[in-house]
XYZ file of N, CA and C in Angstrom:
660
model
N 260.152 139.545 183.984
C 261.819 138.980 183.487
C 261.055 137.583 182.557
N 261.178 137.216 181.825
C 260.765 135.930 181.051
C 261.476 134.948 181.320
N 260.808 134.074 181.584
C 261.646 132.577 181.796
C 262.157 131.993 180.380
N 263.289 131.721 180.980
C 264.257 131.055 180.161
C 263.969 129.435 179.685
N 263.474 128.894 178.658
C 263.021 127.507 178.932
C 263.957 126.422 178.967
N 265.295 127.198 178.281
C 266.174 126.149 177.763
C 266.990 126.219 179.339
N 267.214 127.395 179.808
C 267.851 127.322 180.883
C 267.372 126.595 182.011
N 266.208 126.739 182.306
C 265.549 126.382 183.562
C 265.469 124.453 183.063
N 265.367 124.247 181.798
C 265.410 122.659 181.552
C 266.858 121.872 181.686
N 268.104 122.932 181.719
C 269.309 122.838 181.898
C 269.512 122.582 183.184
N 268.940 123.273 183.873
C 269.024 123.453 185.401
C 268.436 122.249 185.904
N 267.248 121.507 185.665
C 266.544 120.702 185.820
C 267.580 119.527 185.514
N 268.368 118.943 184.811
C 268.823 118.285 184.097
C 270.134 118.367 185.214
N 270.630 118.957 185.479
C 271.823 119.287 185.816
C 271.756 119.087 187.449
N 270.189 119.251 188.241
C 270.115 119.158 189.346
C 269.991 117.519 189.463
N 269.192 117.009 188.575
C 269.031 115.382 188.441
C 270.189 114.916 188.612
N 271.481 115.210 187.845
C 272.071 114.167 187.743
C 273.516 114.366 189.010
N 272.942 115.738 189.712
C 273.894 115.619 190.742
C 273.259 114.640 192.066
N 271.891 114.738 191.999
C 271.193 113.824 192.583
C 271.690 112.527 192.587
N 271.403 111.964 191.403
C 272.036 110.664 190.874
C 273.384 110.201 191.493
N 274.331 111.402 191.496
C 275.570 110.801 192.088
C 275.620 110.876 193.303
N 275.116 111.850 194.068
C 274.835 111.875 195.504
C 274.374 110.537 195.719
N 273.196 109.945 195.502
C 272.497 108.818 195.308
C 273.626 107.692 195.963
N 274.068 107.672 194.363
C 275.313 106.297 194.191
C 276.308 106.813 195.439
N 276.983 107.561 195.455
C 277.771 108.005 196.608
C 277.437 107.398 198.122
N 276.069 107.969 198.172
C 275.788 107.686 199.715
C 275.568 106.250 199.622
N 275.309 105.474 198.700
C 274.790 103.902 198.789
C 275.975 103.296 199.304
N 277.181 103.478 198.145
C 278.232 102.896 198.417
C 278.767 102.894 199.530
N 278.728 104.257 200.014
C 279.465 104.574 201.517
C 278.506 103.489 202.571
N 277.437 103.515 202.317
C 276.347 102.744 203.216
C 277.004 101.303 202.977
N 276.632 100.930 201.873
C 277.434 99.174 201.840
C 278.747 99.130 202.270
N 279.883 100.462 202.348
C 281.234 99.928 202.427
C 280.628 100.091 203.898
N 279.820 100.554 205.172
C 279.642 100.472 206.127
C 279.287 99.271 207.215
N 278.742 98.276 206.024
C 278.024 97.118 206.509
C 278.989 96.054 207.072
N 279.096 95.671 208.110
C 279.770 94.627 208.663
C 279.833 93.669 207.996
N 280.952 92.770 207.720
C 281.300 91.286 207.530
C 280.658 90.530 208.209
N 279.769 89.596 207.748
C 279.122 88.954 208.089
C 280.090 87.375 208.781
N 280.696 87.455 210.063
C 281.457 86.154 210.158
C 281.035 85.095 211.004
N 279.516 85.218 211.030
C 278.672 83.806 210.997
C 279.179 82.367 210.779
N 279.344 81.498 211.285
C 280.074 80.325 210.626
C 278.869 79.198 210.289
N 278.519 79.048 208.934
C 277.408 78.179 208.707
C 277.429 76.941 209.064
N 276.632 76.541 209.216
C 277.145 74.782 209.758
C 277.042 73.448 208.729
N 276.857 74.140 207.710
C 277.480 73.150 206.563
C 279.022 73.621 206.109
N 279.349 74.876 206.299
C 280.825 74.951 206.202
C 281.330 73.850 206.299
N 282.688 73.186 205.796
C 283.630 72.406 206.453
C 284.585 72.930 206.807
N 285.259 74.141 205.988
C 286.582 75.045 206.656
C 286.019 76.008 206.823
N 286.566 76.582 207.789
C 286.347 78.566 208.374
C 287.647 79.472 207.990
N 287.365 80.274 207.523
C 288.251 81.264 207.100
C 288.703 81.924 209.115
N 290.310 82.223 208.652
C 290.663 82.729 210.057
C 289.743 83.818 210.943
N 289.352 84.748 210.404
C 288.222 85.509 211.277
C 287.068 85.073 211.279
N 286.605 83.880 210.762
C 285.173 83.359 211.287
C 285.632 82.462 211.982
N 286.627 81.680 211.896
C 286.772 80.771 212.959
C 287.333 81.508 214.799
N 287.975 83.004 214.406
C 288.203 83.232 215.744
C 286.640 84.202 216.021
N 286.052 84.831 215.452
C 284.384 85.002 215.851
C 283.278 83.952 216.572
N 283.848 82.525 216.130
C 283.342 81.038 216.678
C 283.739 81.500 217.983
N 285.209 81.306 218.356
C 285.604 81.276 219.311
C 285.140 82.329 220.694
N 284.993 83.275 220.139
C 284.462 84.907 220.893
C 282.989 84.496 221.078
N 282.482 84.477 220.485
C 280.909 84.128 220.704
C 280.197 82.612 221.143
N 280.741 82.093 221.181
C 280.427 80.663 221.457
C 281.240 80.336 222.623
N 280.881 80.046 223.961
C 281.218 79.685 224.870
C 281.996 78.194 225.366
N 281.291 77.520 224.576
C 281.814 75.736 224.453
C 282.534 76.100 223.490
N 282.588 76.734 222.551
C 283.824 76.587 221.455
C 285.084 76.008 221.578
N 285.708 75.049 220.846
C 287.496 74.611 221.074
C 288.031 74.474 220.136
N 289.180 74.708 219.715
C 290.270 74.332 218.870
C 290.851 73.219 219.314
N 291.291 72.090 218.092
C 291.899 71.132 218.596
C 292.448 71.073 217.573
N 293.838 70.809 218.043
C 295.023 71.033 217.718
C 295.731 69.048 217.155
N 295.152 68.459 216.180
C 296.018 67.268 215.730
C 297.239 66.957 215.136
N 298.251 68.285 215.295
C 299.478 67.721 214.877
C 300.471 67.556 216.031
N 301.684 66.880 215.975
C 302.630 66.390 216.444
C 303.060 67.380 217.710
N 303.496 67.339 218.572
C 303.831 68.016 220.170
C 304.273 69.049 219.349
N 305.294 68.898 218.586
C 306.657 69.532 218.440
C 306.356 70.983 217.491
N 305.302 70.408 216.705
C 304.789 71.408 216.086
C 303.648 72.649 216.743
N 302.984 71.907 217.627
C 302.280 72.413 218.418
C 302.827 73.560 219.679
N 303.959 73.203 219.942
C 305.049 73.980 221.132
C 305.451 75.259 220.349
N 305.892 74.810 218.981
C 306.827 75.961 218.261
C 305.282 77.106 217.572
N 304.140 76.718 218.088
C 303.147 77.742 217.727
C 301.376 77.328 217.698
N 300.794 77.641 218.206
C 299.403 77.203 217.902
C 298.566 78.294 218.655
N 297.320 77.828 217.903
C 296.330 78.991 218.251
C 296.143 79.137 219.701
N 295.735 80.271 220.320
C 295.587 80.617 221.646
C 294.775 79.605 222.402
N 294.732 78.831 223.199
C 293.513 77.894 224.114
C 293.493 76.685 223.510
N 294.266 76.418 221.978
C 294.186 75.229 221.615
C 294.288 74.040 222.183
N 293.361 72.854 222.132
C 293.802 71.440 222.726
C 294.361 70.853 222.083
N 295.677 70.543 222.743
C 296.672 69.209 221.861
C 296.245 67.868 221.875
N 295.769 67.394 220.876
C 295.358 65.734 220.612
C 296.072 65.544 219.572
N 297.184 65.084 219.565
C 297.983 64.239 218.347
C 297.339 63.877 217.558
N 297.170 63.225 216.386
C 296.920 62.069 215.318
C 295.388 61.653 216.139
N 294.664 62.726 216.872
C 293.105 62.627 217.326
C 292.224 62.358 215.367
N 291.520 60.769 216.011
C 290.610 60.807 214.842
C 289.335 60.991 215.151
N 288.385 60.624 214.076
C 287.116 60.917 214.486
C 286.255 60.103 215.450
N 286.531 58.958 215.866
C 285.900 58.977 217.357
C 286.528 59.461 218.219
N 287.517 60.475 218.621
C 288.026 61.013 219.679
C 286.952 62.432 219.272
N 287.145 62.650 218.232
C 286.548 64.345 217.983
C 285.057 64.362 218.292
N 284.202 63.153 218.060
C 283.045 62.371 218.315
C 282.671 62.526 220.302
N 283.652 62.278 220.441
C 283.299 62.080 222.131
C 283.392 63.796 222.685
N 284.467 64.296 221.704
C 284.482 65.923 222.356
C 283.320 66.414 222.407
N 282.860 66.392 220.885
C 281.330 67.445 220.366
C 280.546 67.051 221.615
N 280.337 65.785 222.595
C 279.340 65.945 223.343
C 279.527 67.043 224.529
N 280.414 67.333 224.570
C 280.491 68.564 226.026
C 280.876 70.412 225.117
N 281.545 70.092 223.773
C 281.911 70.957 223.011
C 281.263 71.633 221.514
N 280.992 72.539 221.215
C 280.375 72.776 219.812
C 280.728 74.573 220.026
N 281.179 74.886 218.845
C 281.456 74.326 217.568
C 283.291 73.676 217.721
N 283.929 72.248 217.281
C 284.813 72.186 217.185
C 285.728 72.599 216.266
N 286.544 72.953 216.032
C 287.352 73.213 214.609
C 289.150 72.909 215.191
N 289.025 71.799 214.133
C 290.409 71.252 214.028
C 291.263 71.829 213.421
N 292.381 72.142 213.371
C 293.816 72.805 213.360
C 294.815 71.517 212.788
N 294.946 71.543 211.537
C 295.858 70.036 211.484
C 297.161 70.762 210.622
N 298.127 70.011 210.558
C 299.510 70.512 209.260
C 299.033 70.832 208.035
N 297.912 69.798 207.337
C 297.380 70.125 206.122
C 296.104 70.441 206.203
N 295.697 71.049 205.079
C 293.629 71.362 205.299
C 293.288 69.686 204.911
N 293.871 69.287 203.795
C 293.532 68.005 203.551
C 293.284 66.949 204.320
N 294.177 66.754 206.002
C 294.079 66.055 207.074
C 293.192 66.245 207.669
N 292.719 67.675 207.987
C 291.408 68.227 208.694
C 290.127 68.060 208.101
N 290.248 68.377 206.607
C 289.011 68.241 205.936
C 288.459 66.330 205.834
N 289.187 65.391 205.457
C 289.080 64.138 205.666
C 288.429 63.684 207.304
N 289.166 64.368 208.717
C 288.617 64.301 209.720
C 287.117 64.879 209.820
N 287.243 66.016 209.290
C 285.685 67.047 209.783
C 284.459 65.709 208.872
N 284.529 65.743 207.480
C 283.953 64.715 206.468
C 283.355 63.480 207.134
N 284.348 62.615 207.901
C 284.440 61.012 208.676
C 283.271 61.549 209.876
N 283.523 62.668 210.558
C 282.538 63.374 211.750
C 281.227 63.159 211.093
N 280.908 64.329 209.895
C 280.041 64.223 209.711
C 279.277 63.263 209.026
N 279.589 62.224 208.500
C 279.452 61.265 207.778
C 278.152 60.217 208.563
N 279.094 60.316 209.964
C 278.197 59.950 211.320
C 277.494 60.599 211.698
N 277.372 62.533 212.072
C 276.343 62.872 212.455
C 276.711 64.123 211.636
N 275.715 64.452 210.754
C 275.451 65.373 209.621
C 275.190 66.340 210.164
N 274.734 66.634 211.433
C 274.425 67.815 212.058
C 275.535 68.612 213.302
N 276.498 67.628 213.114
C 277.602 67.387 213.962
C 278.489 69.556 214.023
N 278.497 69.991 214.867
C 278.806 71.558 214.687
C 280.880 71.199 214.843
N 281.333 70.884 213.607
C 282.634 71.103 213.905
C 283.119 71.358 211.958
N 284.151 71.883 212.190
C 284.607 72.824 210.853
C 286.232 72.494 211.501
N 286.653 72.863 210.241
C 288.268 73.225 210.217
C 288.571 74.146 210.134
N 290.141 74.788 210.447
C 290.289 75.905 210.151
C 291.384 76.003 209.193
N 290.615 76.749 207.787
C 291.527 76.508 206.775
C 293.397 77.461 206.953
N 294.091 76.470 206.472
C 295.269 76.861 206.512
C 296.010 76.684 207.890
N 295.172 76.094 208.915
C 295.722 75.699 210.083
C 296.320 77.193 210.862
N 297.281 76.339 211.507
C 298.301 77.685 212.482
C 298.711 78.737 212.085
N 298.891 78.223 210.691
C 299.821 79.388 209.803
C 298.944 80.424 209.713
N 297.530 80.462 209.500
C 296.492 81.411 209.082
C 296.254 82.626 210.166
N 296.521 81.442 211.535
C 296.244 82.475 212.716
C 297.767 83.267 213.007
N 298.046 82.706 213.007
C 299.535 83.366 212.802
C 300.176 84.461 211.990
N 299.891 84.607 210.700
C 299.423 85.812 209.824
C 299.046 86.662 210.338
N 297.436 86.506 210.275
C 296.390 87.356 210.801
C 296.500 88.182 212.110
N 297.027 87.197 213.281
C 296.922 88.461 214.604
C 298.258 88.237 215.345
N 299.419 87.242 214.746
C 300.754 87.156 215.247
C 302.020 88.025 214.494
N 301.760 88.287 212.893
C 302.753 88.691 212.510
C 302.833 90.057 212.500
N 303.767 90.907 212.635
C 303.851 92.463 212.270
C 303.445 92.754 211.457
N 302.404 92.941 211.028
C 302.134 92.787 209.181
C 302.898 94.413 208.595
N 302.954 95.234 209.578
C 303.765 96.352 208.595
C 304.698 95.921 207.802
N 305.543 95.252 208.530
C 307.044 94.940 208.666
C 307.225 94.032 206.746
N 305.511 93.577 206.557
C 305.730 93.127 205.541
C 304.781 93.277 204.244
N 304.352 94.366 204.734
C 303.272 95.275 203.477
C 303.967 96.306 202.938
N 303.058 96.348 201.480
C 303.507 97.449 201.037
C 303.584 99.145 201.575
N 302.154 98.849 202.054
C 301.325 100.179 202.539
C 301.525 100.330 204.138
N 301.039 101.580 204.743
C 301.170 101.356 206.068
C 299.158 101.216 206.577
N 299.419 100.755 207.986
C 298.119 100.190 208.335
C 296.757 100.964 208.136
N 296.269 100.931 207.801
C 295.008 101.350 207.327
C 294.296 102.129 208.568
N 293.484 103.085 208.547
C 292.827 103.438 210.017
C 292.253 102.434 210.591
N 291.997 102.228 212.013
C 291.635 101.144 213.082
C 292.516 99.978 212.794
N 292.892 99.346 212.356
C 293.513 98.406 211.711
C 294.202 98.206 212.861
N 295.153 98.782 213.998
C 296.238 99.017 215.218
C 294.910 98.358 216.106
N 294.436 98.937 216.434
C 293.292 99.345 217.647
C 292.446 97.775 217.789
N 291.908 97.622 216.207
C 291.132 96.561 216.303
C 291.696 95.024 216.707
N 293.319 95.152 216.550
C 294.341 93.784 216.454
C 294.123 94.115 217.867
N 294.631 94.902 218.543
C 294.922 94.922 220.372
C 293.765 95.010 220.945
N 292.504 95.074 220.124
C 291.366 94.476 221.006
C 291.088 92.791 220.959
N 291.754 92.185 219.931
C 291.613 90.884 219.525
C 292.795 90.152 220.028
N 293.603 90.560 220.176
C 295.106 89.864 221.193
C 294.541 90.020 222.543
N 293.935 91.297 222.796
C 293.666 91.329 224.275
C 292.650 90.029 224.862
N 292.076 90.001 223.875
C 290.756 88.508 224.134
C 291.562 87.384 223.826
N 292.276 86.709 223.131
C 293.116 85.304 223.343
C 293.954 85.223 224.131
N 294.728 86.566 224.314
C 296.189 86.387 225.349
C 295.772 86.886 226.451
N 295.047 87.254 226.704
C 294.646 88.056 227.874
C 294.525 86.972 229.293
N 293.990 87.405 230.649
C 294.092 86.412 231.652
C 293.072 85.592 231.461
N 292.151 86.035 230.578
C 290.888 85.584 230.253
C 289.713 86.001 229.588
N 288.847 85.513 228.871
C 287.942 86.525 228.448
C 286.701 86.738 229.330
N 286.719 88.326 228.628
C 285.564 89.201 229.522
C 284.465 89.118 228.906
N 283.284 89.193 229.549
C 281.804 88.972 228.526
C 281.775 90.324 228.358
N 282.207 90.798 228.868
C 281.592 92.306 228.497
C 282.142 93.174 227.679
N 283.414 92.158 226.824
C 284.236 92.715 225.915
C 283.965 92.106 224.496
N 282.774 91.068 224.960
C 282.568 89.987 223.303
C 282.452 90.682 222.687
N 281.374 91.828 222.279
C 280.357 92.083 221.310
C 281.720 93.142 220.411
N 282.550 93.703 221.629
C 283.794 94.669 220.752
C 284.621 94.183 220.539
N 284.804 92.804 220.646
C 285.910 91.835 220.295
C 285.008 91.300 218.736
N 284.167 90.854 218.519
C 283.832 90.593 217.240
C 283.585 91.658 216.574
N 282.948 93.063 217.219
C 283.458 94.307 215.895
C 284.698 94.002 215.438
N 285.970 94.109 216.037
C 287.253 94.468 216.207
C 287.473 93.386 215.069
N 287.233 92.231 214.998
C 287.639 91.102 213.897
C 286.447 91.259 212.836
N 285.705 91.594 212.761
C 284.665 92.673 211.535
C 285.673 94.043 211.306
N 286.069 94.826 211.712
C 287.159 95.594 210.911
C 288.016 95.183 210.359
N 288.774 94.032 210.920
C 290.018 93.661 210.558
C 289.712 93.050 209.164
N 288.835 92.043 209.158
C 288.455 91.617 207.862
C 287.489 92.411 207.062
N 287.085 93.548 207.225
C 286.721 94.419 206.350
C 288.110 95.165 205.841
N 288.942 95.471 206.692
C 290.292 96.499 206.253
C 291.227 95.174 205.215
N 291.035 94.222 205.742
C 291.946 93.167 204.969
C 293.448 93.334 204.369
N 293.774 93.602 205.574
C 295.113 94.465 205.460
C 296.091 93.317 205.410
N 296.827 92.936 204.558
C 297.668 91.666 204.190
C 299.353 91.263 204.085
N 300.155 90.961 204.757
C 301.446 91.178 204.546
C 302.160 90.850 202.661
N 301.741 91.804 201.852
C 301.718 91.369 200.552
C 303.192 91.682 200.111
N 303.920 91.839 201.113
C 305.410 91.631 200.760
C 305.902 89.834 200.501
N 305.526 89.490 201.229
C 305.654 87.993 201.811
C 304.615 87.138 200.444
N 303.547 87.773 200.574
C 302.740 86.940 199.293
C 303.259 87.240 197.936
N 303.682 88.274 197.460
C 304.283 88.600 196.315
C 305.635 88.208 195.894
N 306.356 87.620 196.864
C 307.913 86.587 197.295
C 308.676 88.016 197.046
N 308.404 89.111 197.024
C 309.238 90.247 197.889
C 309.975 90.381 198.972
N 311.180 90.878 198.909
C 312.180 90.761 200.335
C 311.671 91.892 200.779
N 311.170 91.199 202.142
C 310.341 92.218 203.333
C 311.572 92.960 204.276
N 311.400 94.133 204.669
C 312.596 94.410 205.465
C 312.887 93.577 206.906
N 313.876 93.017 207.509
C 313.906 92.103 208.705
C 313.458 92.808 209.810
N 312.611 92.190 210.707
C 312.011 92.157 211.795
C 313.114 92.055 213.028
N 312.905 92.867 213.804
C 313.984 92.730 215.158
C 313.484 91.525 215.837
N 314.570 90.867 216.616
C 314.309 89.923 217.210
C 314.277 88.824 216.444
N 313.669 87.307 217.324
C 314.051 86.139 216.771
C 313.273 86.102 215.344
N 313.278 84.818 214.375
C 312.484 84.701 213.440
C 310.870 83.682 213.764
N 309.983 83.544 213.362
C 309.489 82.256 213.925
C 309.063 81.551 212.015
N 308.959 80.325 212.543
C 308.654 79.867 210.816
C 307.142 79.668 210.981
N 306.710 79.905 209.534
C 305.808 80.554 209.133
C 305.034 79.598 208.194
N 306.079 78.766 207.472
C 305.889 77.934 206.080
C 305.169 76.381 207.020
N 304.324 75.914 206.192
C 303.567 74.345 206.590
C 303.025 74.878 207.708
N 302.028 75.244 207.589
C 301.406 75.314 209.144
C 301.796 75.737 210.045
N 303.046 76.495 210.301
C 303.976 77.043 211.672
C 304.426 75.699 212.085
N 304.939 74.608 211.344
C 305.228 73.849 212.023
C 304.276 72.263 211.749
């Protein structure tokens, strides 16, 4: 049997193309599996809600300081947050002696940022941040029934991850053995990025049963 050079070359080209496609798919799949980095950079002033939650899970001395009025705190607050209405830089600096990181929750990001900047001016290495978008961000991420306000169904893994995170913050008390699983759940939520798109797009969402919670203006 004579060897067909053209056919052999075509087979080699096809094989190379298939190998390249498989390599790209494998590479993209591997990249998709890399968990998001939720570690808080000391230089960051603001923390997104997933980073803030991860810091609270991983750091035993971490604390959220809510500087909003008591009424706003009563309407909704980050679980475990310490109420210090109108707290100033000196009070926060005192708290840093026993807690770190300190995460400030205010009614406006501008106010929280000013507090963080003032504390860091006195102590550039202070582990203090503020929760971006305040209590509202926490409510939208972990309390709002997102499927009622989303244009798509929850992605695989969303419900289980949310349940694990809720168990950590709403349960009888943090369990050290659940720490790593809770961080992994937060990474899953960050990767899935399932959002209440109907709220963000201004479309009218289906009404949820029961009473409604205020979610504007930092949840009060």
